[in-house]
């Protein structure tokens, strides 16, 4: 990673030649930059044997780049040959010419020498001196710029810091979260001192750090940056402050990985002339939508994040950057996510009916740049990223000091992303619900009083075929039990009871408003296979009278799910009163198959409210309060009561901070 050269600032073995002042005027490369004064180090170009110092360095230790896309040029001008391209560069990263070789690396801007104390002869920190002229030096650079989408942008130094694309990066990071929760669940950590001063770890060379980072299966840690690892500032920070900085740094590094995947999605797939030739204009638009706009916004976002990080590597901020870019996120993510339905249909239709599209797509996906990942995995990245970004902000919010300005900033950023995600979901659901109603209206007929089914405020909550049990009296005064199939369509405002017909059609024989519907368990025990019973009461049906039904389901979970769906909406739970409620952590993502199910992502923590004997759970996700059913095979239970209590407290704090922000805005 580009952090490697920071060790030059703290290495005691580095040459201590004097600093000289020179004036830099406008150059032919960047005429818009005004003249300014800067300090530059002057080095002797030849050693005692007549060889240049840089030649000696290359003779002793030739460079072996650990990643073909990673720029490893030294930040010192005399250590780079003029006009010679860096070894291992792939052409995707611009290589500075002789004129631009004078620029210092991005990570040195804004660093003040007094903030990084060298070690004294005894191994401890040296005594800090009063600031002098050389101590007050602030390194500046003329940042290289690239042009994209009609605007200029800085060249990111993090985008090629790892071989992983965002699909795998995100998966690895979520696995780390799961493992962290599992460790806490198995062993409760004892609280440490308020300001731990641990022994300084051995210095990690820049070369080994770069190699580990490029070969690692996950992102790097902020504390692993050499200039941070070997600074006294780190030793003076509390454990909570360090975790806060790690959470911020994760947001930056993950955005770089995300942008790298977006580059492949746009440049390799969307701009492919071969793929474009197999698509109509409408199919191409529905398939890629505003993906290039999403990339442009991510590019500017990452640029501002990195610039903020440069300003102060120890106390950098990210929430203010997120908040300033929130309008841009809304401008591009809202239409892209809303187009999801058309995108999925178009993609599936092309796979089944367009052989040319399939052939070209297989060829593009087999390219090594895709790392065996499909086009579909690239197309869903914006959906995944905007949700993940909100969770990253939530992790930052949990670690800020209560009542601090940093907490307020994190709350505003988190709330802005939460509103965006809610609006995205509402748009997608509105389209899907309307299409579902139109489809059902073509399949449903009424034998009772008719009412219009299609309404903008109506949506389907749950549907399914059950067995209705009826008792009749035989001529011998014996009760006879008969069964018949009945299909229920439960909407948010009414319930329809239908008889199934051929061709997936339904004949409605009764209906009632949702407010007059009630379902409850049935303790009646019948002989034979009649188990999993529940009663349905209609206080005001289509005839204006009361009706009662006895239904049987195939499984216990189906019975519980119907009773839960037919119940009136519950009041919002007080998390601080739910310490005894079980909690689970998601191990594998789950995509809902029915409307009453809960979508799960890896590492989601859910408070369980109900459990069936056949492997289904009902619960509330702590991160956003969404409720639904999911299979127990996707999760594992959290057994440690202290971990469960911590999860509830963190969720309650986020909820409280959000409510306070809403009150201030109203």
XYZ file of C-alpha atoms in Angstrom:
666
model
C 0.000 0.000 0.000
C 1.054 3.583 -0.437
C 1.536 3.892 3.309
C 4.862 2.102 3.063
C 6.999 5.146 2.407
C 5.852 6.787 5.616
C 8.608 4.933 7.439
C 11.042 7.339 5.836
C 9.768 10.004 8.182
C 10.566 8.090 11.354
C 13.521 5.932 10.375
C 16.601 7.012 12.366
C 18.854 5.476 9.726
C 17.605 7.849 7.065
C 20.145 10.429 5.786
C 20.064 13.661 7.726
C 21.078 16.064 5.008
C 19.931 19.639 5.475
C 16.671 21.099 4.180
C 16.890 23.954 1.699
C 14.247 26.432 0.679
C 13.369 26.815 -2.971
C 10.616 28.614 -4.819
C 8.395 26.659 -7.176
C 6.771 28.672 -9.898
C 4.121 27.579 -12.331
C 5.160 24.610 -14.462
C 4.089 23.453 -17.863
C 2.401 20.432 -16.288
C -0.021 22.343 -14.100
C -0.165 25.983 -15.115
C -3.143 26.592 -12.864
C -1.108 26.054 -9.675
C 0.164 29.375 -8.275
C 3.755 29.841 -7.220
C 4.442 28.729 -3.683
C 7.342 28.086 -1.376
C 8.174 24.623 -0.177
C 11.015 22.811 1.494
C 12.863 20.160 -0.415
C 15.733 17.997 0.665
C 18.940 18.223 -1.407
C 20.894 14.980 -1.723
C 24.338 14.351 -3.135
C 23.975 12.593 -6.458
C 27.245 10.653 -6.312
C 28.962 8.639 -3.637
C 32.646 8.241 -2.947
C 33.064 5.709 -5.748
C 31.419 7.906 -8.338
C 28.133 5.998 -8.371
C 24.843 7.684 -7.676
C 23.233 6.910 -4.350
C 20.138 5.620 -6.119
C 22.254 3.216 -8.179
C 23.839 1.880 -5.031
C 20.408 1.317 -3.539
C 19.238 -0.644 -6.550
C 22.386 -2.749 -6.580
C 22.029 -3.744 -2.948
C 18.294 -4.417 -2.896
C 16.404 -4.702 -6.174
C 12.695 -3.981 -5.910
C 10.223 -6.798 -6.381
C 6.711 -5.407 -6.633
C 4.194 -7.457 -4.707
C 1.289 -6.473 -6.954
C 1.327 -5.442 -10.598
C -1.083 -2.544 -10.011
C 0.683 -1.104 -6.964
C 2.913 1.906 -7.394
C 6.014 1.479 -5.267
C 8.055 4.474 -6.377
C 9.935 6.120 -3.540
C 8.749 9.441 -2.231
C 12.275 10.835 -2.535
C 13.036 12.349 -5.963
C 16.660 11.218 -6.131
C 15.653 7.535 -5.757
C 13.752 7.419 -9.023
C 15.202 7.468 -12.490
C 13.873 10.307 -14.579
C 11.355 9.229 -17.174
C 11.659 5.554 -16.305
C 8.329 3.809 -15.661
C 7.929 2.117 -12.310
C 8.466 -1.607 -12.306
C 5.326 -3.654 -12.166
C 3.002 -0.889 -13.312
C 0.223 -2.144 -15.537
C -0.598 0.953 -17.427
C -3.673 1.601 -15.410
C -1.797 3.743 -12.940
C -0.166 6.837 -14.325
C 3.607 6.910 -13.937
C 5.093 10.350 -13.208
C 7.534 11.755 -15.690
C 10.664 13.649 -14.880
C 8.770 16.814 -14.202
C 6.314 15.201 -11.843
C 8.914 13.065 -10.094
C 9.569 15.923 -7.701
C 6.172 15.457 -6.091
C 6.094 13.904 -2.651
C 3.800 10.928 -2.011
C 0.180 11.716 -1.059
C 0.436 10.286 2.424
C 3.070 12.805 3.506
C 0.931 15.869 3.033
C -0.124 17.599 6.195
C 2.182 15.621 8.526
C 4.101 17.670 11.055
C 7.382 16.297 12.231
C 6.762 17.020 15.944
C 3.752 14.644 15.897
C 6.045 11.668 15.274
C 8.792 11.360 17.811
C 11.902 9.308 17.019
C 13.230 6.903 19.570
C 16.095 7.874 21.775
C 19.259 5.819 22.250
C 17.645 3.791 25.029
C 14.745 2.692 22.905
C 12.206 4.989 24.524
C 10.749 8.125 23.035
C 13.077 11.040 22.739
C 12.417 14.242 24.641
C 10.323 16.614 22.565
C 12.128 19.781 21.591
C 10.643 23.192 21.170
C 9.492 23.763 17.589
C 12.048 25.232 15.249
C 11.983 26.087 11.572
C 12.675 22.532 10.473
C 10.128 21.141 12.929
C 7.346 23.252 11.449
C 7.739 21.895 7.949
C 4.506 20.802 6.305
C 4.955 18.622 3.243
C 2.922 19.582 0.204
C 2.504 18.069 -3.188
C 0.941 18.890 -6.506
C -1.535 16.034 -6.751
C -1.799 14.272 -10.107
C -5.243 14.577 -11.630
C -7.287 12.441 -13.951
C -10.290 13.443 -15.971
C -13.462 11.357 -15.777
C -17.057 12.162 -16.439
C -16.336 15.785 -17.209
C -14.479 16.570 -13.974
C -10.932 16.235 -12.718
C -10.070 13.932 -9.849
C -7.058 12.864 -7.858
C -5.422 9.533 -8.531
C -6.354 7.230 -5.645
C -3.488 5.574 -3.810
C -5.688 2.958 -2.144
C -7.594 1.540 -5.082
C -4.904 -1.021 -5.938
C -3.747 -1.659 -2.384
C -5.235 -5.169 -2.400
C -5.863 -7.858 -4.983
C -9.402 -8.413 -3.713
C -12.427 -6.981 -5.453
C -15.222 -5.613 -3.298
C -17.334 -8.771 -3.604
C -14.665 -10.843 -1.862
C -13.393 -8.008 0.321
C -16.855 -7.474 1.789
C -17.303 -11.201 2.361
C -13.966 -11.472 4.153
C -14.708 -8.470 6.352
C -18.125 -9.852 7.310
C -16.510 -13.172 8.200
C -14.158 -11.264 10.497
C -17.144 -9.628 12.195
C -18.748 -13.043 12.701
C -15.535 -14.450 14.178
C -15.199 -11.448 16.471
C -18.728 -11.960 17.778
C -18.028 -15.663 18.253
C -14.879 -14.946 20.255
C -16.769 -12.568 22.506
C -19.546 -15.109 22.883
C -17.140 -17.825 24.005
C -15.024 -15.676 26.301
C -15.918 -12.425 28.001
C -13.096 -9.923 27.865
C -12.167 -8.261 31.102
C -12.164 -4.450 30.870
C -8.712 -2.998 30.533
C -7.245 0.247 31.893
C -8.574 3.540 30.598
C -5.396 4.356 28.702
C -3.369 1.217 28.038
C 0.282 1.713 27.261
C 1.281 -1.584 25.728
C 4.891 -2.389 24.844
C 5.799 -1.178 21.413
C 5.765 -3.942 18.842
C 8.719 -4.634 16.609
C 9.047 -2.430 13.572
C 7.480 -3.936 10.469
C 9.360 -3.050 7.342
C 7.504 -1.342 4.544
C 8.367 -4.124 2.109
C 6.905 -6.873 4.291
C 3.819 -4.762 5.015
C 3.195 -4.224 1.310
C 3.639 -7.901 0.603
C 1.267 -8.930 3.373
C -1.297 -6.390 2.309
C -1.272 -7.411 -1.339
C -1.443 -11.113 -0.520
C -3.885 -10.820 2.379
C -7.472 -11.920 2.130
C -8.800 -8.860 3.913
C -8.256 -5.143 4.283
C -5.492 -3.678 6.395
C -5.748 -2.135 9.819
C -5.109 1.504 10.554
C -2.657 0.465 13.282
C -0.661 -1.539 10.721
C 0.365 1.610 8.856
C 4.067 1.920 9.751
C 3.931 5.622 10.667
C 1.019 4.891 13.035
C 2.421 1.678 14.437
C 5.675 3.322 15.479
C 4.253 6.571 16.806
C 3.870 7.601 20.429
C 0.451 8.954 19.532
C -0.875 5.403 19.276
C 0.392 4.563 22.751
C -1.430 7.525 24.255
C -4.794 6.560 22.724
C -7.362 4.515 24.609
C -8.500 1.181 23.245
C -11.883 2.682 22.349
C -10.235 5.557 20.457
C -8.164 3.070 18.486
C -11.288 1.075 17.604
C -12.966 4.288 16.466
C -10.097 5.102 14.108
C -10.122 1.528 12.798
C -13.854 1.843 12.035
C -13.223 5.077 10.120
C -10.300 3.590 8.225
C -12.374 0.566 7.258
C -14.875 2.892 5.581
C -12.096 4.408 3.449
C -10.405 1.137 2.499
C -13.699 -0.561 1.670
C -14.708 2.362 -0.551
C -11.441 1.937 -2.477
C -12.181 -1.764 -2.995
C -15.732 -0.914 -4.055
C -14.507 1.642 -6.583
C -12.063 -0.869 -8.016
C -14.937 -3.265 -8.696
C -16.985 -0.447 -10.213
C -14.137 0.278 -12.640
C -14.374 -3.308 -13.888
C -18.171 -3.165 -14.103
C -18.081 -0.008 -16.210
C -14.893 -0.360 -18.268
C -14.927 -4.124 -18.798
C -18.667 -4.803 -19.134
C -20.689 -1.647 -19.780
C -18.187 -0.171 -22.263
C -17.546 -3.496 -24.018
C -18.253 -3.007 -27.721
C -18.803 -6.742 -28.191
C -21.425 -6.865 -25.454
C -23.035 -3.652 -26.663
C -23.487 -5.149 -30.133
C -25.683 -7.930 -28.713
C -28.074 -5.554 -26.903
C -30.765 -3.122 -27.921
C -30.619 0.421 -26.606
C -33.429 -0.304 -24.145
C -31.853 -3.532 -22.861
C -28.501 -1.812 -22.413
C -30.161 1.015 -20.488
C -32.115 -1.314 -18.192
C -29.122 -3.582 -17.640
C -26.573 -0.922 -16.661
C -28.862 1.987 -15.764
C -26.760 4.792 -14.175
C -23.811 2.607 -13.231
C -21.266 5.057 -14.630
C -22.811 7.875 -12.569
C -22.485 5.673 -9.491
C -18.792 5.201 -10.271
C -18.212 8.925 -10.743
C -19.814 9.712 -7.391
C -17.738 7.004 -5.683
C -14.606 8.422 -7.293
C -15.168 11.892 -5.876
C -16.208 10.426 -2.517
C -13.024 8.371 -2.199
C -10.921 11.352 -3.296
C -12.347 13.489 -0.492
C -11.961 10.664 2.026
C -8.295 10.246 1.158
C -7.674 13.991 1.270
C -9.239 14.128 4.725
C -7.095 11.194 5.765
C -3.987 13.008 4.527
C -4.773 16.038 6.647
C -4.182 14.160 9.890
C -3.538 10.454 9.819
C -4.169 10.141 13.558
C -7.426 12.090 13.998
C -8.978 12.038 10.533
C -12.752 12.283 10.108
C -15.089 10.587 7.630
C -18.659 11.343 8.735
C -18.527 14.951 7.557
C -17.387 13.717 4.136
C -20.266 11.226 3.986
C -22.724 13.955 4.931
C -21.434 16.337 2.261
C -21.790 13.609 -0.395
C -25.250 12.452 0.732
C -27.060 14.533 -1.961
C -24.885 12.919 -4.649
C -25.633 9.466 -3.236
C -29.351 10.178 -3.460
C -29.032 11.509 -7.003
C -27.474 8.308 -8.381
C -28.380 5.475 -6.000
C -32.123 6.162 -5.869
C -32.726 5.722 -9.630
C -30.240 2.839 -9.858
C -31.847 0.845 -7.051
C -35.358 1.688 -8.286
C -34.407 0.143 -11.628
C -33.586 -3.156 -9.898
C -36.771 -4.916 -11.000
C -36.252 -4.110 -14.672
C -32.560 -4.917 -14.395
C -33.181 -8.420 -13.023
C -35.869 -9.180 -15.597
C -33.728 -7.932 -18.457
C -30.740 -9.964 -17.317
C -32.740 -13.193 -16.978
C -34.486 -12.627 -20.296
C -31.188 -12.056 -22.092
C -29.689 -15.219 -20.616
C -32.575 -17.354 -21.825
C -33.334 -15.785 -25.210
C -30.139 -14.128 -26.471
C -27.425 -16.662 -27.337
C -25.031 -13.980 -28.593
C -25.298 -12.187 -25.254
C -24.541 -15.414 -23.386
C -21.462 -16.161 -25.490
C -19.963 -12.699 -25.158
C -20.786 -12.570 -21.455
C -19.065 -15.897 -20.796
C -15.972 -14.622 -22.571
C -15.930 -11.384 -20.579
C -16.502 -13.155 -17.273
C -13.639 -15.561 -17.978
C -11.180 -12.674 -18.167
C -8.722 -12.787 -15.204
C -9.623 -9.205 -14.302
C -13.029 -10.449 -13.085
C -11.440 -12.981 -10.710
C -14.111 -15.587 -11.620
C -16.936 -13.233 -10.598
C -20.106 -12.886 -12.685
C -21.599 -9.751 -14.202
C -24.558 -10.083 -11.853
C -22.253 -9.799 -8.842
C -21.009 -6.478 -10.247
C -24.486 -5.164 -11.039
C -25.754 -5.641 -7.480
C -22.764 -3.868 -5.924
C -24.530 -0.492 -5.489
C -27.391 -2.177 -3.585
C -24.916 -3.881 -1.282
C -22.621 -0.899 -0.831
C -25.199 1.672 0.200
C -26.497 -0.712 2.873
C -23.002 -1.588 4.036
C -22.044 2.086 4.193
C -24.881 2.711 6.636
C -23.665 -0.146 8.857
C -20.097 1.200 8.774
C -21.401 4.573 9.930
C -23.359 2.789 12.645
C -20.158 1.136 13.877
C -18.495 4.554 14.007
C -21.460 6.042 15.866
C -21.324 3.295 18.504
C -17.708 4.176 19.282
C -17.990 7.965 19.514
C -18.154 9.740 22.860
C -21.767 10.388 23.944
C -22.690 14.038 23.597
C -19.647 14.893 21.482
C -19.678 16.802 18.211
C -18.320 13.665 16.552
C -21.370 11.718 17.723
C -23.656 14.407 16.298
C -21.854 14.289 12.949
C -21.996 10.494 12.820
C -25.706 10.542 13.717
C -26.483 12.988 10.895
C -24.539 10.926 8.355
C -26.136 7.671 9.530
C -29.617 9.218 9.408
C -29.046 10.541 5.879
C -28.044 7.079 4.642
C -30.940 5.469 6.516
C -33.438 7.792 4.815
C -31.892 7.057 1.423
C -32.116 3.298 1.950
C -35.717 3.594 3.127
C -36.649 5.593 0.034
C -34.857 3.066 -2.205
C -36.730 0.176 -0.596
C -40.043 2.012 -0.827
C -39.562 2.660 -4.540
C -38.676 -0.961 -5.252
C -41.543 -2.290 -3.128
C -44.046 0.129 -4.673
C -43.281 -1.141 -8.154
C -43.336 -4.796 -7.104
C -46.556 -4.441 -5.103
C -48.383 -2.693 -7.930
C -47.410 -5.395 -10.399
C -48.452 -8.070 -7.900
C -51.896 -6.498 -7.492
C -52.377 -6.227 -11.246
C -51.485 -9.902 -11.630
C -53.866 -11.001 -8.842
C -56.719 -8.892 -10.184
C -56.550 -10.946 -13.374
C -56.716 -14.215 -11.422
C -59.385 -13.417 -8.817
C -63.154 -13.537 -9.273
C -65.863 -12.753 -6.705
C -68.960 -14.744 -5.913
C -69.759 -12.369 -3.055
C -69.826 -8.591 -2.878
C -67.195 -7.190 -5.234
C -64.771 -4.431 -4.314
C -61.872 -2.983 -6.371
C -58.648 -4.839 -5.608
C -56.068 -2.449 -7.086
C -55.164 0.461 -4.823
C -51.994 2.497 -4.372
C -52.140 1.987 -0.599
C -52.669 -1.796 -0.714
C -50.113 -4.569 -0.817
C -49.996 -8.322 -0.279
C -48.706 -9.374 3.152
C -49.072 -13.155 2.914
C -50.868 -15.761 0.823
C -51.151 -19.535 0.804
C -53.412 -22.544 0.600
C -54.672 -24.029 3.870
C -57.053 -26.841 4.801
C -60.382 -25.761 6.261
C -61.921 -28.260 8.683
C -65.713 -28.349 9.082
C -67.920 -30.406 11.386
C -71.261 -31.682 10.132
C -73.941 -33.741 11.866
C -74.747 -37.062 10.247
C -78.265 -38.593 10.272
C -77.202 -40.737 13.236
C -76.389 -37.549 15.189
C -72.672 -38.234 14.835
C -70.300 -35.384 14.133
C -68.405 -35.802 10.892
C -65.208 -33.921 10.065
C -64.706 -32.815 6.481
C -61.796 -30.923 4.878
C -61.585 -28.630 1.874
C -58.826 -26.393 0.468
C -59.126 -22.646 1.021
C -56.700 -20.027 -0.261
C -56.041 -16.944 1.884
C -54.845 -13.632 0.436
C -53.915 -11.349 3.331
C -53.394 -7.705 2.393
C -52.427 -4.862 4.690
C -56.072 -3.703 4.829
C -58.239 -6.773 4.067
C -58.406 -10.579 3.894
C -59.811 -12.636 0.999
C -60.955 -16.270 1.343
C -61.087 -18.125 -1.982
C -61.732 -21.521 -3.482
C -58.847 -22.604 -5.743
C -59.712 -23.023 -9.427
C -57.844 -24.438 -12.407
C -55.186 -22.310 -14.014
C -54.106 -20.715 -10.704
C -57.369 -18.823 -10.482
C -59.368 -18.089 -7.334
C -63.063 -17.617 -6.560
C -63.574 -15.363 -3.518
C -66.446 -16.479 -1.292
C -65.809 -14.179 1.681
C -63.714 -11.197 2.702
C -63.323 -8.807 5.616
C -61.357 -5.688 6.539
C -58.129 -6.376 8.405
C -59.344 -4.542 11.502
C -62.105 -7.146 11.971
C -59.843 -10.188 11.479
C -58.298 -12.160 14.324
C -56.348 -15.407 14.437
C -55.531 -17.463 17.490
C -54.140 -20.846 18.452
C -56.474 -23.803 18.799
C -55.901 -26.179 21.683
C -58.339 -28.740 20.255
C -56.790 -32.167 19.687
C -58.173 -34.269 16.872
C -57.422 -37.840 15.897
C -55.427 -38.636 12.810
C -53.231 -36.186 10.893
C -55.121 -33.092 12.019
C -52.404 -31.119 13.792
C -51.160 -27.517 13.690
C -54.627 -25.992 14.024
C -55.627 -22.350 14.435
C -58.915 -20.442 14.422
C -59.816 -17.491 12.224
C -62.518 -15.040 13.308
C -64.203 -12.505 11.013
C -66.267 -10.005 13.005
C -67.596 -8.223 9.913
C -67.474 -10.314 6.726
C -68.847 -9.684 3.219
C -72.408 -10.340 4.432
C -72.014 -8.014 7.384
C -72.059 -10.855 9.899
C -69.571 -12.866 11.952
C -67.828 -15.990 10.711
C -65.443 -18.536 12.211
C -63.086 -20.976 10.496
C -60.813 -23.773 11.684
C -57.653 -24.207 9.606
C -54.959 -26.844 9.514
C -51.407 -26.257 8.259
C -48.738 -28.730 7.220
C -46.083 -27.473 9.654
C -45.971 -25.684 12.982
C -44.006 -22.775 11.487
C -46.744 -22.187 8.909
C -49.354 -22.038 11.670
C -47.298 -19.591 13.745
C -46.569 -17.424 10.719
C -50.259 -17.117 9.864
C -51.189 -16.240 13.443
C -48.408 -13.653 13.539
C -49.475 -12.146 10.201
C -53.136 -11.959 11.283
C -52.280 -10.219 14.562
C -52.521 -6.472 14.967
C -49.212 -4.570 14.601
C -47.171 -4.782 17.771
C -45.852 -1.844 19.710
C -42.171 -1.097 19.246
C -40.082 -3.077 21.691
C -38.028 -1.389 24.407
C -34.629 -2.906 23.790
C -33.438 -2.314 27.349
C -36.213 -4.623 28.601
C -35.297 -7.521 26.307
C -32.171 -8.838 28.021
C -33.702 -12.289 28.382
C -34.681 -12.561 24.720
C -32.508 -14.905 22.626
C -30.258 -13.423 19.956
C -28.752 -14.950 16.831
C -26.023 -13.919 14.424
C -26.364 -14.568 10.703
C -23.711 -16.881 9.250
C -25.064 -17.088 5.687
C -27.065 -14.516 3.773
C -30.736 -15.305 3.227
C -32.987 -13.991 0.456
C -36.705 -14.018 1.359
C -39.048 -16.244 -0.627
C -42.278 -14.942 0.917
C -43.444 -11.499 1.954
C -43.339 -12.211 5.690
C -39.694 -13.321 5.678
C -36.681 -11.256 6.747
C -33.739 -10.663 4.418
C -30.449 -11.418 6.171
C -26.870 -10.484 5.465
C -23.785 -11.963 7.051
C -23.072 -10.717 10.591
C -26.627 -9.389 11.122
C -27.688 -9.669 14.779
C -31.374 -10.505 15.310
C -33.355 -10.638 18.537
C -35.601 -13.714 18.421
C -39.274 -13.220 19.346
C -40.687 -16.632 18.330
C -39.385 -20.067 17.398
C -41.030 -23.079 15.770
C -40.211 -26.744 16.233
C -39.463 -27.247 12.534
C -36.552 -24.820 12.212
C -37.974 -21.302 11.706
C -37.405 -18.174 13.795
C -39.164 -14.845 13.975
C -37.094 -11.894 15.063
C -36.217 -8.198 14.943
C -32.952 -7.089 13.349
C -31.185 -4.807 15.831
C -29.585 -2.575 13.215
C -32.852 -1.259 11.730
C -35.810 -2.829 13.583
C -37.044 -4.847 10.570
C -39.035 -7.930 11.555
C -39.719 -11.255 9.853
C -39.180 -15.014 9.678
C -36.016 -16.856 8.641
C -34.620 -20.429 8.792
C -32.498 -21.373 11.774
C -29.901 -22.973 9.468
C -28.679 -19.491 8.458
C -27.822 -18.339 11.987
C -26.236 -19.333 15.271
C -27.410 -18.452 18.762
C -25.455 -16.017 20.956
C -25.203 -17.707 24.325
C -23.193 -15.148 26.320
C -25.619 -12.860 28.223
C -23.026 -10.069 28.425
C -22.640 -10.051 24.647
C -26.414 -9.942 24.199
C -26.640 -7.045 26.657
C -23.898 -5.163 24.812
C -25.692 -5.652 21.483
C -28.921 -4.255 22.946
C -27.171 -1.252 24.505
C -25.426 -0.386 21.245
C -28.676 -0.676 19.278
C -30.493 1.427 21.879
C -27.818 4.122 21.715
C -28.080 4.390 17.925
C -31.864 4.532 18.174
C -31.751 7.213 20.883
C -29.262 9.356 18.961
C -31.472 9.165 15.867
C -34.595 10.165 17.811
C -32.790 13.141 19.317
C -31.686 14.255 15.861
C -35.236 13.986 14.507
C -36.533 16.038 17.443
C -33.956 18.748 16.764
C -34.907 18.906 13.097
C -38.655 19.228 13.789
